[in-house]
Structures are given as structure tokens and as C-alpha cells.
């Protein structure tokens, strides 16, 4: 169990560094639009700094594969949320982004939710699932992908209207979070397929499942959507929202899809369910718009 916790913390560090480095690189790039995906990819490929950030995220993906081999889905998501602390520290130190008082209270709520989820984990009692029925995984993932793309397009169209209050990025974060939630389930499924020591057998087992194709779609769509949104909004807000949605989606629906049981002990069950509910409540309470800049005297 504990080496899985260590892998989750390493993944957190890699993801936080990767997002901050990408945000720093995006500041010097031309304006990106999710409606022009090929242009987005061409522009990003010309930035060495952005590529460094992308490599850090890819390494975090590798660490995440290890995590899902050692920890139940719900417990892993609770630990992943802890990466928000490092992200906010880095975004303040490197990007100069300042969080509002309301957002700092929200961070405290997320950390409390993390502690509740981690406290609900008992070594030897939680069972790590080895797989899930494909039909059930697709039943969970396909509607989430459609909802994420629809929400992103809706936020884009509303943000394009003139004289509108500047958006804080909550809608973008929720939309991208749904895509990454599907990606997280695909990573879990992929890890369950890479158990054979025969590389050919493992590769065939993986290619015969829907997981690599879900990963390809979420990687391409998530890349374009997340980078366009990250360029417009503060990393210290959009990434925590995205992470919270991803973790909640994966913890709740992933636990059901992969058949991982919740704790039998009433106290542990209350901690895990309560932590998940608290994180969702914090997300719903976060401000939808950035404060208006003060008028010059």
C-alpha cells in the first residue's frame, strides 16, 4: 500500500510542475483556440519550455499506472487531490498568481477532504480490482465525454460575448475534468491489462480492449482543450477545479465500474463518503467569475 502512496505523491509533484511549466510557456505563445486543433498542436510543438512541461505530465502518467496497481480507486483519488497544495505554491512563486480569500478557504476544505479519504484506507482491507466489463466502462465514459465537449463549447460561446464578466475558468475546469476522469478510468483499465510477463500477450490484451482508444481520444482532445483554457485562465484555479472533478468522477463511477467495494466499517465508510461529498461541495461553492479590476483613481 505505502509504495502506492509514494507513487501517488510523485505523480502529484510531476503533474504540478508540468502544469506550471506549461502555463509559463503559454504566456509567450500566440492565442490558442480549441476550434483549431491542428494549429494548437503546431504552436505547442515549437515551444521547448512547453515540451518540458508535457514530459513532466507524461512521467506523472507513468507514475499513475503504478498507483492503480497498488491502491483502490477511491483512495488513490483522495491522495491525488493533495497535489493541489504544491500546485498553488508553485503558481504563486513561479507565475505570480494570487488566490482570493474564498479560494484559500476552498483549498482548506479540499485538504480536509483529502485527510478524510486517506484516513478511510486500511492496508489489507481494501481490495484493488483487476478489471471491469467493457460495456459498463463505455456506459460510464461515453456520456461523460459528450458532456465534457458540450460544456466546453458552451463556455467558449458564452465567453466570446462582448461586455460579459470575465470567467474564472470554472466551466473550463469542469469540462476538461470530465475528459481526464475518463482518461483516469482508461489508465486504471490499462494497468489491469499489463499484468502478463509475455509482452505480446499483454499488448494483444490491451489492444483488444477499449482502453487505448479512450486514452488516445482524451489525450488529443484534452491537450487542445486544456491548453487553450490554461492560456486564458489562472492555473491556480482551473487546475484545482479540473483535478477535483477528475477525482470525484473516478472515485465514484470508477469504484462502481471496477467493482471495488467500499469499507465495511461505518466510521471508515463515513470518512470516505464524507470526504468525497465535501470536495464536491467546495467545487460548487467556488466563484464563477474573477473579480473586476479596481477602477483607476
Short mmCIF file of C-alpha atoms in Angstrom, two decimals:
data_model
loop_
_atom_site.label_atom_id
_atom_site.label_comp_id
_atom_site.label_asym_id
_atom_site.label_seq_id
_atom_site.Cartn_x
_atom_site.Cartn_y
_atom_site.Cartn_z
CA UNK A 1 0.00 0.00 0.00
CA UNK A 2 2.63 2.52 1.07
CA UNK A 3 4.67 2.28 -2.12
CA UNK A 4 1.46 3.09 -3.95
CA UNK A 5 1.03 6.17 -1.74
CA UNK A 6 4.62 7.18 -2.56
CA UNK A 7 3.96 6.75 -6.30
CA UNK A 8 0.84 8.92 -5.97
CA UNK A 9 2.84 11.70 -4.30
CA UNK A 10 5.48 11.51 -7.06
CA UNK A 11 2.70 11.74 -9.66
CA UNK A 12 1.33 14.79 -7.83
CA UNK A 13 4.71 16.55 -7.97
CA UNK A 14 5.18 15.75 -11.66
CA UNK A 15 1.67 16.93 -12.57
CA UNK A 16 2.02 20.17 -10.59
CA UNK A 17 5.40 21.01 -12.13
CA UNK A 18 4.15 20.08 -15.59
CA UNK A 19 1.06 22.32 -15.41
CA UNK A 20 3.01 25.30 -14.07
CA UNK A 21 5.74 24.97 -16.70
CA UNK A 22 3.14 24.69 -19.45
CA UNK A 23 1.31 27.76 -18.13
CA UNK A 24 4.58 29.70 -18.11
CA UNK A 25 5.25 28.67 -21.71
CA UNK A 26 1.72 29.53 -22.85
CA UNK A 27 2.20 33.15 -21.78
CA UNK A 28 4.63 33.74 -24.65
CA UNK A 29 2.68 31.85 -27.32
CA UNK A 30 0.03 33.20 -29.74
CA UNK A 31 -3.62 32.92 -28.72
CA UNK A 32 -4.89 29.35 -28.93
CA UNK A 33 -8.38 28.20 -29.86
CA UNK A 34 -9.81 24.73 -29.35
CA UNK A 35 -11.66 25.24 -32.63
CA UNK A 36 -8.32 24.99 -34.46
CA UNK A 37 -6.76 21.83 -33.00
CA UNK A 38 -4.01 21.38 -35.61
CA UNK A 39 -2.90 24.99 -35.14
CA UNK A 40 -2.77 24.44 -31.37
CA UNK A 41 -0.55 21.38 -31.76
CA UNK A 42 1.78 23.14 -34.23
CA UNK A 43 2.20 26.13 -31.93
CA UNK A 44 2.83 23.99 -28.85
CA UNK A 45 5.41 21.88 -30.68
CA UNK A 46 7.53 24.99 -31.33
CA UNK A 47 7.97 25.76 -27.61
CA UNK A 48 10.82 23.87 -25.88
CA UNK A 49 9.60 25.05 -22.47
CA UNK A 50 6.11 23.70 -23.11
CA UNK A 51 7.60 20.36 -24.21
CA UNK A 52 9.44 20.13 -20.88
CA UNK A 53 6.13 20.59 -19.07
CA UNK A 54 4.47 17.98 -21.28
CA UNK A 55 7.25 15.48 -20.50
CA UNK A 56 6.69 16.05 -16.77
CA UNK A 57 2.97 15.30 -17.24
CA UNK A 58 3.84 12.15 -19.22
CA UNK A 59 6.08 10.98 -16.37
CA UNK A 60 3.18 11.62 -13.98
CA UNK A 61 1.05 9.38 -16.20
CA UNK A 62 3.63 6.60 -15.79
CA UNK A 63 3.57 7.00 -12.01
CA UNK A 64 -0.23 6.87 -12.08
CA UNK A 65 -0.09 3.42 -13.71
CA UNK A 66 1.88 2.21 -10.69
CA UNK A 67 -0.61 3.79 -8.28
CA UNK A 68 -3.59 1.91 -9.73
CA UNK A 69 -1.77 -1.39 -9.30
CA UNK A 70 -1.37 -0.77 -5.55
CA UNK A 71 -4.30 1.34 -4.32
CA UNK A 72 -8.11 1.24 -4.65
CA UNK A 73 -9.52 3.87 -6.98
CA UNK A 74 -11.23 5.95 -4.28
CA UNK A 75 -8.14 6.05 -2.06
CA UNK A 76 -5.87 6.99 -4.98
CA UNK A 77 -8.10 9.93 -5.93
CA UNK A 78 -8.02 11.28 -2.40
CA UNK A 79 -4.22 11.35 -2.47
CA UNK A 80 -4.10 12.91 -5.94
CA UNK A 81 -6.06 15.88 -4.61
CA UNK A 82 -3.14 16.66 -2.28
CA UNK A 83 -1.19 17.82 -5.32
CA UNK A 84 -3.27 20.99 -5.26
CA UNK A 85 -1.15 22.33 -2.38
CA UNK A 86 2.09 22.11 -4.35
CA UNK A 87 0.36 23.49 -7.44
CA UNK A 88 -0.84 26.60 -5.62
CA UNK A 89 2.59 27.18 -4.08
CA UNK A 90 4.29 26.86 -7.46
CA UNK A 91 1.73 29.02 -9.28
CA UNK A 92 2.26 31.76 -6.69
CA UNK A 93 6.07 31.55 -6.72
CA UNK A 94 6.62 30.99 -10.45
CA UNK A 95 3.59 32.58 -12.12
CA UNK A 96 2.81 35.31 -9.60
CA UNK A 97 -0.84 34.20 -9.34
CA UNK A 98 -2.64 35.17 -6.15
CA UNK A 99 -5.65 33.28 -4.84
CA UNK A 100 -8.61 35.08 -3.28
CA UNK A 101 -9.63 34.53 0.33
CA UNK A 102 -12.59 32.44 -0.78
CA UNK A 103 -10.33 30.22 -2.87
CA UNK A 104 -7.93 29.72 0.05
CA UNK A 105 -10.83 28.60 2.24
CA UNK A 106 -11.82 26.24 -0.56
CA UNK A 107 -8.30 24.80 -0.58
CA UNK A 108 -8.59 24.14 3.15
CA UNK A 109 -11.81 22.27 2.51
CA UNK A 110 -10.15 20.16 -0.19
CA UNK A 111 -7.26 19.28 2.14
CA UNK A 112 -9.72 18.25 4.85
CA UNK A 113 -11.50 16.06 2.30
CA UNK A 114 -8.11 14.51 1.41
CA UNK A 115 -7.36 13.67 5.04
CA UNK A 116 -10.79 12.07 5.42
CA UNK A 117 -10.29 9.85 2.36
CA UNK A 118 -6.74 8.81 3.33
CA UNK A 119 -7.89 8.04 6.89
CA UNK A 120 -10.51 5.66 5.44
CA UNK A 121 -7.83 3.43 3.88
CA UNK A 122 -6.72 0.36 5.81
CA UNK A 123 -3.93 -1.84 4.46
CA UNK A 124 -5.13 -5.35 3.73
CA UNK A 125 -8.80 -4.42 3.91
CA UNK A 126 -9.28 -2.56 0.61
CA UNK A 127 -9.34 -4.77 -2.49
CA UNK A 128 -7.73 -3.49 -5.70
CA UNK A 129 -9.81 -4.51 -8.71
CA UNK A 130 -8.19 -6.22 -11.67
CA UNK A 131 -10.68 -5.29 -14.38
CA UNK A 132 -14.19 -4.27 -15.38
CA UNK A 133 -16.79 -5.23 -18.03
CA UNK A 134 -16.15 -3.19 -21.17
CA UNK A 135 -19.84 -2.43 -21.72
CA UNK A 136 -20.09 -0.93 -18.24
CA UNK A 137 -16.92 1.15 -18.72
CA UNK A 138 -18.22 2.52 -22.03
CA UNK A 139 -21.63 3.20 -20.47
CA UNK A 140 -19.87 5.39 -17.92
CA UNK A 141 -17.29 7.01 -20.20
CA UNK A 142 -19.14 7.90 -23.40
CA UNK A 143 -21.79 10.16 -21.79
CA UNK A 144 -19.05 11.88 -19.77
CA UNK A 145 -17.04 12.58 -22.94
CA UNK A 146 -20.10 14.02 -24.66
CA UNK A 147 -20.93 16.17 -21.62
CA UNK A 148 -17.37 17.47 -21.35
CA UNK A 149 -17.17 18.51 -25.00
CA UNK A 150 -20.67 20.09 -24.89
CA UNK A 151 -19.86 22.09 -21.77
CA UNK A 152 -16.57 23.33 -23.18
CA UNK A 153 -18.24 24.53 -26.39
CA UNK A 154 -20.96 26.26 -24.35
CA UNK A 155 -18.42 28.06 -22.15
CA UNK A 156 -16.46 29.11 -25.25
CA UNK A 157 -19.55 30.57 -26.90
CA UNK A 158 -20.57 32.46 -23.74
CA UNK A 159 -17.04 33.80 -23.17
CA UNK A 160 -16.99 35.18 -26.73
CA UNK A 161 -19.87 37.55 -25.99
CA UNK A 162 -18.88 41.17 -25.54
CA UNK A 163 -19.32 43.03 -22.22
CA UNK A 164 -19.52 39.74 -20.32
CA UNK A 165 -17.98 39.42 -16.84
CA UNK A 166 -14.60 37.65 -17.25
CA UNK A 167 -14.93 33.94 -16.49
CA UNK A 168 -12.75 32.46 -13.78
CA UNK A 169 -12.39 29.19 -15.66
CA UNK A 170 -14.74 27.02 -13.56
CA UNK A 171 -16.64 25.80 -16.63
CA UNK A 172 -13.42 25.03 -18.49
CA UNK A 173 -12.10 23.12 -15.49
CA UNK A 174 -15.26 21.02 -15.16
CA UNK A 175 -15.30 20.20 -18.89
CA UNK A 176 -11.64 19.18 -19.02
CA UNK A 177 -12.02 17.36 -15.70
CA UNK A 178 -14.68 15.10 -17.20
CA UNK A 179 -12.34 14.17 -20.05
CA UNK A 180 -9.49 13.50 -17.66
CA UNK A 181 -11.85 11.45 -15.47
CA UNK A 182 -12.46 9.17 -18.45
CA UNK A 183 -8.71 9.12 -19.07
CA UNK A 184 -8.14 8.11 -15.44
CA UNK A 185 -10.51 5.15 -15.81
CA UNK A 186 -8.72 4.19 -19.02
CA UNK A 187 -5.39 4.30 -17.16
CA UNK A 188 -6.86 2.05 -14.48
CA UNK A 189 -8.06 -0.38 -17.16
CA UNK A 190 -4.70 -0.26 -18.92
CA UNK A 191 -2.85 -1.11 -15.71
CA UNK A 192 -5.09 -4.14 -15.25
CA UNK A 193 -4.13 -5.35 -18.75
CA UNK A 194 -0.37 -5.07 -18.24
CA UNK A 195 -0.05 -7.97 -15.81
CA UNK A 196 1.33 -10.65 -18.12
CA UNK A 197 5.10 -11.16 -18.38
CA UNK A 198 4.64 -12.03 -22.07
CA UNK A 199 4.85 -8.66 -23.88
CA UNK A 200 2.98 -9.95 -26.93
CA UNK A 201 0.15 -11.33 -24.85
CA UNK A 202 -0.08 -8.14 -22.79
CA UNK A 203 -0.10 -5.97 -25.93
CA UNK A 204 -2.83 -8.05 -27.56
CA UNK A 205 -4.93 -7.99 -24.39
CA UNK A 206 -4.60 -4.19 -24.25
CA UNK A 207 -5.34 -3.55 -27.94
CA UNK A 208 -8.41 -5.79 -27.79
CA UNK A 209 -9.89 -3.57 -25.06
CA UNK A 210 -11.38 -0.04 -25.38
CA UNK A 211 -8.79 1.49 -23.04
CA UNK A 212 -6.05 2.56 -25.52
CA UNK A 213 -8.64 4.19 -27.77
CA UNK A 214 -10.21 6.09 -24.88
CA UNK A 215 -6.70 7.24 -23.93
CA UNK A 216 -5.95 8.42 -27.46
CA UNK A 217 -9.15 10.46 -27.68
CA UNK A 218 -8.88 12.00 -24.22
CA UNK A 219 -5.19 12.74 -24.76
CA UNK A 220 -5.79 14.58 -28.05
CA UNK A 221 -9.00 16.38 -27.05
CA UNK A 222 -7.75 17.07 -23.53
CA UNK A 223 -4.50 18.51 -24.85
CA UNK A 224 -6.20 21.04 -27.13
CA UNK A 225 -8.98 21.98 -24.70
CA UNK A 226 -6.82 22.22 -21.59
CA UNK A 227 -4.07 24.30 -23.18
CA UNK A 228 -6.49 26.81 -24.70
CA UNK A 229 -8.25 27.13 -21.33
CA UNK A 230 -4.99 27.27 -19.35
CA UNK A 231 -3.76 30.12 -21.52
CA UNK A 232 -6.83 32.24 -20.68
CA UNK A 233 -7.35 31.39 -17.01
CA UNK A 234 -5.30 31.16 -13.84
CA UNK A 235 -3.61 27.79 -13.32
CA UNK A 236 -4.21 28.20 -9.58
CA UNK A 237 -7.98 27.99 -10.22
CA UNK A 238 -8.59 25.95 -13.35
CA UNK A 239 -6.27 23.06 -12.41
CA UNK A 240 -7.77 22.54 -8.91
CA UNK A 241 -11.27 22.51 -10.40
CA UNK A 242 -10.20 20.09 -13.11
CA UNK A 243 -8.46 17.87 -10.53
CA UNK A 244 -11.47 17.86 -8.20
CA UNK A 245 -13.88 16.86 -10.98
CA UNK A 246 -11.49 14.18 -12.23
CA UNK A 247 -11.02 12.71 -8.76
CA UNK A 248 -14.72 12.72 -7.91
CA UNK A 249 -15.69 11.19 -11.24
CA UNK A 250 -13.04 8.48 -10.95
CA UNK A 251 -13.64 7.74 -7.28
CA UNK A 252 -17.42 7.41 -7.56
CA UNK A 253 -18.03 5.94 -11.02
CA UNK A 254 -14.70 4.12 -11.19
CA UNK A 255 -15.37 2.34 -7.92
CA UNK A 256 -18.75 1.19 -9.26
CA UNK A 257 -17.49 0.24 -12.74
CA UNK A 258 -14.49 -1.74 -11.49
CA UNK A 259 -16.44 -3.36 -8.67
CA UNK A 260 -14.26 -2.16 -5.79
CA UNK A 261 -16.14 -2.37 -2.50
CA UNK A 262 -16.39 0.47 -0.03
CA UNK A 263 -15.24 -0.02 3.60
CA UNK A 264 -17.48 -2.18 5.79
CA UNK A 265 -16.63 -0.24 8.94
CA UNK A 266 -19.25 2.54 9.40
CA UNK A 267 -16.63 5.08 10.51
CA UNK A 268 -14.33 4.40 7.54
CA UNK A 269 -17.30 4.47 5.17
CA UNK A 270 -18.41 7.81 6.62
CA UNK A 271 -14.91 9.24 6.19
CA UNK A 272 -14.65 8.18 2.54
CA UNK A 273 -18.16 9.24 1.53
CA UNK A 274 -17.97 12.42 3.61
CA UNK A 275 -14.62 13.39 2.10
CA UNK A 276 -15.98 12.94 -1.41
CA UNK A 277 -19.10 14.98 -0.59
CA UNK A 278 -17.02 17.74 0.98
CA UNK A 279 -14.81 18.03 -2.10
CA UNK A 280 -17.91 18.29 -4.31
CA UNK A 281 -19.42 20.95 -2.05
CA UNK A 282 -16.22 23.00 -2.22
CA UNK A 283 -16.28 22.84 -6.01
CA UNK A 284 -19.87 24.07 -6.16
CA UNK A 285 -19.09 26.95 -3.79
CA UNK A 286 -16.12 28.33 -5.74
CA UNK A 287 -16.60 31.69 -7.51
CA UNK A 288 -17.63 31.51 -11.15
CA UNK A 289 -16.03 34.81 -12.19
CA UNK A 290 -12.80 36.64 -11.46
CA UNK A 291 -13.20 39.90 -9.51
CA UNK A 292 -13.41 43.03 -11.63
CA UNK A 293 -10.17 45.08 -11.61
CA UNK A 294 -10.34 48.23 -9.49
CA UNK A 295 -11.07 51.42 -11.41
CA UNK A 296 -8.07 53.80 -11.65
CA UNK A 297 -8.29 56.75 -9.27
#
